[in-house]
CSV table of C-alpha atoms in Angstrom, one decimal:
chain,number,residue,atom,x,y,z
A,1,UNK,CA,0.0,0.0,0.0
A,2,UNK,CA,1.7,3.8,-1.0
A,3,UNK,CA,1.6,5.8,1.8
A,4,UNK,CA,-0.2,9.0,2.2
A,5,UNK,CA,1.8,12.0,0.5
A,6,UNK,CA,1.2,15.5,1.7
A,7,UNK,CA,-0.3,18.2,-0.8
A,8,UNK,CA,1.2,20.7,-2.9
A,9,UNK,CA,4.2,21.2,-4.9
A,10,UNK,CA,7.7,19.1,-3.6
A,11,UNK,CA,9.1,22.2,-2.5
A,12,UNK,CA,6.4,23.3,-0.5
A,13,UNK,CA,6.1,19.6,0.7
A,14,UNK,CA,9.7,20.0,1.6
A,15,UNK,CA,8.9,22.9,3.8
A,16,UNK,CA,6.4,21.4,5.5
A,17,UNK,CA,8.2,18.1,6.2
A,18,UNK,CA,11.1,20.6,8.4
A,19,UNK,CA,8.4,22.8,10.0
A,20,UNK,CA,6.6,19.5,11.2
A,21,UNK,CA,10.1,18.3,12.8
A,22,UNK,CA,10.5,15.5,10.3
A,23,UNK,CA,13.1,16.7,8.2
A,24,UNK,CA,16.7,16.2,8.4
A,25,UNK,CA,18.1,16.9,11.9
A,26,UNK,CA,22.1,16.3,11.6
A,27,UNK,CA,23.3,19.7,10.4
A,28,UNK,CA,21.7,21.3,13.2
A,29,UNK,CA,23.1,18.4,15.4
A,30,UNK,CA,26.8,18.4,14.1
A,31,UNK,CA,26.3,22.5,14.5
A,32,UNK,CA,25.7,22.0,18.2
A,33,UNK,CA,28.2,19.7,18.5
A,34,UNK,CA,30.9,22.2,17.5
A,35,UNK,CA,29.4,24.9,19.4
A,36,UNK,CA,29.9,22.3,22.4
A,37,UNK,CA,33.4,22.0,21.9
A,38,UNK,CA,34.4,25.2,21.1
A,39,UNK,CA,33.4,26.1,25.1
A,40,UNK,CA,34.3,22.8,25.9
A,41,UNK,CA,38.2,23.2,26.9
A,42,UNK,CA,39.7,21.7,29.5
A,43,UNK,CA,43.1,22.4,30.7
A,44,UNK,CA,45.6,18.9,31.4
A,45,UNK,CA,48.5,20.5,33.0
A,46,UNK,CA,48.0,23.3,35.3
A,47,UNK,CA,49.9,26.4,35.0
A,48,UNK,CA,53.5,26.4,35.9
A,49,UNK,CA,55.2,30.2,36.0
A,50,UNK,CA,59.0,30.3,35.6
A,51,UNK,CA,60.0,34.0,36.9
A,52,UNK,CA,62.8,36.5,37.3
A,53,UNK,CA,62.5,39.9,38.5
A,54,UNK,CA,61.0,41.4,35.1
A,55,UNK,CA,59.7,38.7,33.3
A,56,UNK,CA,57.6,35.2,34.1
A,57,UNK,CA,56.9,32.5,31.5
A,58,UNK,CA,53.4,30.4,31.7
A,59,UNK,CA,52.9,27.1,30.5
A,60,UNK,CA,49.8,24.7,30.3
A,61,UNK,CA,48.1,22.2,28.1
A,62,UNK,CA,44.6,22.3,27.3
A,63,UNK,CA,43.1,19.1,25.5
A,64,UNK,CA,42.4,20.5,22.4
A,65,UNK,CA,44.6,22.6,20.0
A,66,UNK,CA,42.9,26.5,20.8
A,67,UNK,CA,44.8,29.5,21.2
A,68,UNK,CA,46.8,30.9,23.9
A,69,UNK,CA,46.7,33.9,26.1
A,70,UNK,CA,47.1,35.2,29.5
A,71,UNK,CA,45.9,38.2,31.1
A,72,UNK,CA,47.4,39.5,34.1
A,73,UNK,CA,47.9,42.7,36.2
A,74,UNK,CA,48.1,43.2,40.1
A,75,UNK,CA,44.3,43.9,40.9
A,76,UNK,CA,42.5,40.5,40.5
A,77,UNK,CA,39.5,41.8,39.3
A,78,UNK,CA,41.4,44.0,36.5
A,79,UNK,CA,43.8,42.0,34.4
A,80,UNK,CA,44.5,44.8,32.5
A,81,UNK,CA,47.3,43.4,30.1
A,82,UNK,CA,47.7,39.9,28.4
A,83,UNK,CA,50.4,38.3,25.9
A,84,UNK,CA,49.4,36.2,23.2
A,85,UNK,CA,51.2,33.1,21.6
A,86,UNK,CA,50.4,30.3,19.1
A,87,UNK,CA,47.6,28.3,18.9
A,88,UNK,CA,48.2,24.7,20.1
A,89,UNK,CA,47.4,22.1,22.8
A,90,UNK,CA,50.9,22.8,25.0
A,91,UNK,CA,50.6,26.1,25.7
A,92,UNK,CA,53.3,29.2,26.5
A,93,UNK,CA,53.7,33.1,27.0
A,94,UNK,CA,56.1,35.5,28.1
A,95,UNK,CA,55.2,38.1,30.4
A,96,UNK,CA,57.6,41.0,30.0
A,97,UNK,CA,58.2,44.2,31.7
A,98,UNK,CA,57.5,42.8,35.2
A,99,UNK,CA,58.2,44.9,38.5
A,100,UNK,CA,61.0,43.1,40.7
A,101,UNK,CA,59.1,41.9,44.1
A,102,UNK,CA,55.6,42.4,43.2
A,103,UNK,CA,52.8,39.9,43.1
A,104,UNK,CA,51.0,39.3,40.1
A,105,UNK,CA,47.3,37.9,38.8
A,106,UNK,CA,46.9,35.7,36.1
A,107,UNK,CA,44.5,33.8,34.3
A,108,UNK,CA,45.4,31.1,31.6
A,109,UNK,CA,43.0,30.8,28.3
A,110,UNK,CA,41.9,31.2,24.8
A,111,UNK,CA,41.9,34.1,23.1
A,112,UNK,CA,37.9,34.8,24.2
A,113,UNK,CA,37.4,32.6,27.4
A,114,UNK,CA,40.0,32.2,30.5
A,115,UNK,CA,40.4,28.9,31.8
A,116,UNK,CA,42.2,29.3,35.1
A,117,UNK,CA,43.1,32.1,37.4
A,118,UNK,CA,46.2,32.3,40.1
A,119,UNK,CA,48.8,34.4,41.3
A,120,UNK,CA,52.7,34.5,40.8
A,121,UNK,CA,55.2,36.8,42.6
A,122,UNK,CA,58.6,38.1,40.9
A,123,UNK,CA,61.6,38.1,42.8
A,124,UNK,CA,63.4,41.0,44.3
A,125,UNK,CA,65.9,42.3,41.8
A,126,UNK,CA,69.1,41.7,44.1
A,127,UNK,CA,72.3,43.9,43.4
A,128,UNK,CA,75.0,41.4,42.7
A,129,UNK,CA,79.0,42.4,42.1
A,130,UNK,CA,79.7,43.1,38.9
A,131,UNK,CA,76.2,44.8,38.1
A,132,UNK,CA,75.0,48.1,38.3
A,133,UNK,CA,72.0,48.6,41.4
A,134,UNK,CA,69.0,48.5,38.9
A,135,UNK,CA,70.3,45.1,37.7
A,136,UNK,CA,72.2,46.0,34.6
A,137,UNK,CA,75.4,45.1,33.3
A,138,UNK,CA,77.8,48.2,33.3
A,139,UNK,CA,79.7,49.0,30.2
A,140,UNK,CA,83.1,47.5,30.3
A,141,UNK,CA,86.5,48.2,28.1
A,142,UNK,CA,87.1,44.7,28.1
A,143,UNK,CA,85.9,41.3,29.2
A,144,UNK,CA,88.4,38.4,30.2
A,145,UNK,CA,90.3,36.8,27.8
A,146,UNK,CA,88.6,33.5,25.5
A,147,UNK,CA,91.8,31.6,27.2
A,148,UNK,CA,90.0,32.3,30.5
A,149,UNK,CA,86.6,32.2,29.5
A,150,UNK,CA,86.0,29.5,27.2
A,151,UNK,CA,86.4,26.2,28.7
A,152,UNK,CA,87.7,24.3,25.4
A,153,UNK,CA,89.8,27.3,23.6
A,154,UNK,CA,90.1,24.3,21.1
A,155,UNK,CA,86.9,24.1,20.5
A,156,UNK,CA,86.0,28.1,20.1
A,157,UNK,CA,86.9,28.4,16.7
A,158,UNK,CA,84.6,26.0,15.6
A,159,UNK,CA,81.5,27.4,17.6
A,160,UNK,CA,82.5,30.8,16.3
A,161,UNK,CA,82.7,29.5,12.6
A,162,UNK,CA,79.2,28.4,13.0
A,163,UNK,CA,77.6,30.5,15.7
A,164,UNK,CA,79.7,34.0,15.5
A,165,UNK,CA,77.6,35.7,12.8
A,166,UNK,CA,74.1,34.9,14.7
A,167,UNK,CA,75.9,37.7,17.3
A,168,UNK,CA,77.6,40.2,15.1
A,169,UNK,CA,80.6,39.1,16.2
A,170,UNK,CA,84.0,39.6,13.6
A,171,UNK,CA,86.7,37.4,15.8
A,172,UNK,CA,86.7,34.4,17.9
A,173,UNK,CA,87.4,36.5,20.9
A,174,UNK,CA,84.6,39.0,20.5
A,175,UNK,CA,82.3,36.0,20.4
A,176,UNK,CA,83.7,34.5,23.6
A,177,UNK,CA,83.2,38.2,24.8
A,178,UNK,CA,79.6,38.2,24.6
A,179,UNK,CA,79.0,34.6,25.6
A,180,UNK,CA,80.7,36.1,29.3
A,181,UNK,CA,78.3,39.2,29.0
A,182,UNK,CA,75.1,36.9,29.0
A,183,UNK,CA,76.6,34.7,31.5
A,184,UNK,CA,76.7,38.2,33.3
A,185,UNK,CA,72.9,39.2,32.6
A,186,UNK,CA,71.4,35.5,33.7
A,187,UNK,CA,73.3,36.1,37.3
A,188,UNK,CA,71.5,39.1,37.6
A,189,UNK,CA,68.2,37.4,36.9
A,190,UNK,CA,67.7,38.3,33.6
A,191,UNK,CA,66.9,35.1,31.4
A,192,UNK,CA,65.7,31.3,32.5
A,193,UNK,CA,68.0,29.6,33.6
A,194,UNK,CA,68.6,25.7,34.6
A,195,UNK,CA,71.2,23.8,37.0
A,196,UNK,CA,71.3,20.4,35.9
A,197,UNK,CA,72.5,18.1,38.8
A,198,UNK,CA,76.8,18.0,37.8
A,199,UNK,CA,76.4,21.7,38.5
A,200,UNK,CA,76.4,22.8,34.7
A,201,UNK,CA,74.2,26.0,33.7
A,202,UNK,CA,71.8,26.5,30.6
A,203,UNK,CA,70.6,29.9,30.0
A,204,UNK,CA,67.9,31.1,27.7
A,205,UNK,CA,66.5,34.4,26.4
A,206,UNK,CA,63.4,33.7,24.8
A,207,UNK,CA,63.1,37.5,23.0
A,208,UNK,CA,66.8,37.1,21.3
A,209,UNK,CA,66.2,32.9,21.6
A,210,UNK,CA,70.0,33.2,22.5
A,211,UNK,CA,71.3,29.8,24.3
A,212,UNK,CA,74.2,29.3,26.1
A,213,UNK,CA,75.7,26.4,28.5
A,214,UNK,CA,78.0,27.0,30.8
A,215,UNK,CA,80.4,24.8,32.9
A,216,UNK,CA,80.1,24.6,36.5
A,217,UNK,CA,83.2,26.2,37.2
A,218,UNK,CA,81.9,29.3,35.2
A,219,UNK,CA,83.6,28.8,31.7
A,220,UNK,CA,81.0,28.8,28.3
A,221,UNK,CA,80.7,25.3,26.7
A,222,UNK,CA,78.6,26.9,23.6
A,223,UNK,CA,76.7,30.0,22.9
A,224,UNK,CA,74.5,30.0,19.8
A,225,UNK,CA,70.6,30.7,18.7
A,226,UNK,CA,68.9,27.5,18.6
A,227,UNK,CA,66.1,26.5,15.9
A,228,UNK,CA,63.0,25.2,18.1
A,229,UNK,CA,61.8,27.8,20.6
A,230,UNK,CA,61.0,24.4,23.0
A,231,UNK,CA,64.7,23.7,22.8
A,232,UNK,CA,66.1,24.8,26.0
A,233,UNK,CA,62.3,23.4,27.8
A,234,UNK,CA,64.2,20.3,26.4
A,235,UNK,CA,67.4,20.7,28.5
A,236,UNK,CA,68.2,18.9,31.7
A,237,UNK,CA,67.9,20.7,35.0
A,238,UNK,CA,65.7,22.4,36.9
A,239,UNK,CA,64.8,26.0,37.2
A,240,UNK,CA,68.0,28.1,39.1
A,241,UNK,CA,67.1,30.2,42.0
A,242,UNK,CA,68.5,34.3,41.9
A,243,UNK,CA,70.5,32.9,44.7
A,244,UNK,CA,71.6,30.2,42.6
A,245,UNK,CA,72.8,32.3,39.9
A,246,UNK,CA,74.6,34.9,42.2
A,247,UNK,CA,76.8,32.3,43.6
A,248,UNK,CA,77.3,31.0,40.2
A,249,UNK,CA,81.2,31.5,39.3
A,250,UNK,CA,82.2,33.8,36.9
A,251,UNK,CA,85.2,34.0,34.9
A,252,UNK,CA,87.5,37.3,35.4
């Protein structure tokens, strides 16, 4: 037997078929699936803030690929800045331009929603020898030589070869030079920085992504500009303390 068919042209049947609530239900289904999952983010690894005295890096990890920002300021309810990084599931930004010894809000999201909200100090900026009371390096004539610097001076004209142009450098010694001056800038608390446990020290400045190693006794192993921006995350150690790095030896 043919079943009953409604009146009037096929479009107008077609019409009536979705008004009645018997048409096709999926797009509107799949639509509201999205929507779901689009407010639907949940973070997997809570925040973790790596500090110095003018700057903090954030990480998380969210458990879909969205993008990444954080908000922050010192009132709570008035986050008043925020830095902005790629979109992915393993998340990171750099706050810059931090006040040494202040507290800090923060809340971890996308771009339109925050996630998670807590609270980070920045250490005092501590007045080391060899640094100037605001915590820059003063101008020098001259640093040390690269025979008391560099720990392999056999080994320095092949990591200048490579590395020496990424610096502006013109000589091996130059190089060398400015490998000490960064060693100089992380004791003051100016980059990450990570003492692995024989006492060696891996410094990073994520806005010139300049890398360096150092041996424990003070003397650069390498210095160069890496290629990943997770490669120093990558590095053994964990995080140095200001302390750490004021006691860290330094070449003269």
């Amino acid at each position: 037997m043919d079943s009953p068919s409604l009146p009037g042209p096929p479009r107008a049947r077609a019409i009536g078929i979705a008004r009645s609530g018997f048409g096709p239900r999926l797009p509107w289904i799949a639509l509201l699936v999205l929507a779901f999952r689009a407010f639907a983010v949940q973070i997997t690894r809570e925040p973790v803030v790596e500090a110095t005295p003018t700057n903090a890096l954030v990480r998380w990890s969210t458990d879909v690929t969205c993008g990444s920002r954080v908000r922050y300021g010192t009132d709570r309810e008035h986050l008043d800045q925020h830095a902005d990084d790629a979109v992915a599931e393993n998340h990171r930004a750099t706050l810059r331009g931090l006040k040494p010894g202040t507290e800090y809000w923060y809340a971890v999201g996308t771009f339109r929603i925050a996630l998670a909200t807590n609270r980070f100090s920045t250490p005092a900026a501590a007045v080391i020898p060899g640094t100037n009371p605001d915590g820059t390096v003063p101008a020098a004539p001259r640093a040390p030589p690269a025979t008391a610097t560099w720990g392999n001076p056999r080994s320095l004209q092949d990591h200048f070869d490579r590395h020496g142009t990424d610096f502006g450098t013109r000589d091996p010694d130059a190089y060398a030079a400015k490998a000490w001056w960064f060693l100089q800038e992380a004791r003051a608390g100016k980059h990450r920085a990570k003492i692995d446990e024989s006492g060696d020290l891996r410094v990073y400045d994520p806005a010139t992504r300049s890398f360096a190693a150092y041996n424990k006794n003070g003397t650069t192993k390498t210095y160069f500009k890496p290629g990943r921006r997770d490669y120093f995350d990558d590095q053994p150690g964990k995080p140095a303390t200001l302390r750490q790095l004021q006691e860290f030896p330094l070449p003269r």
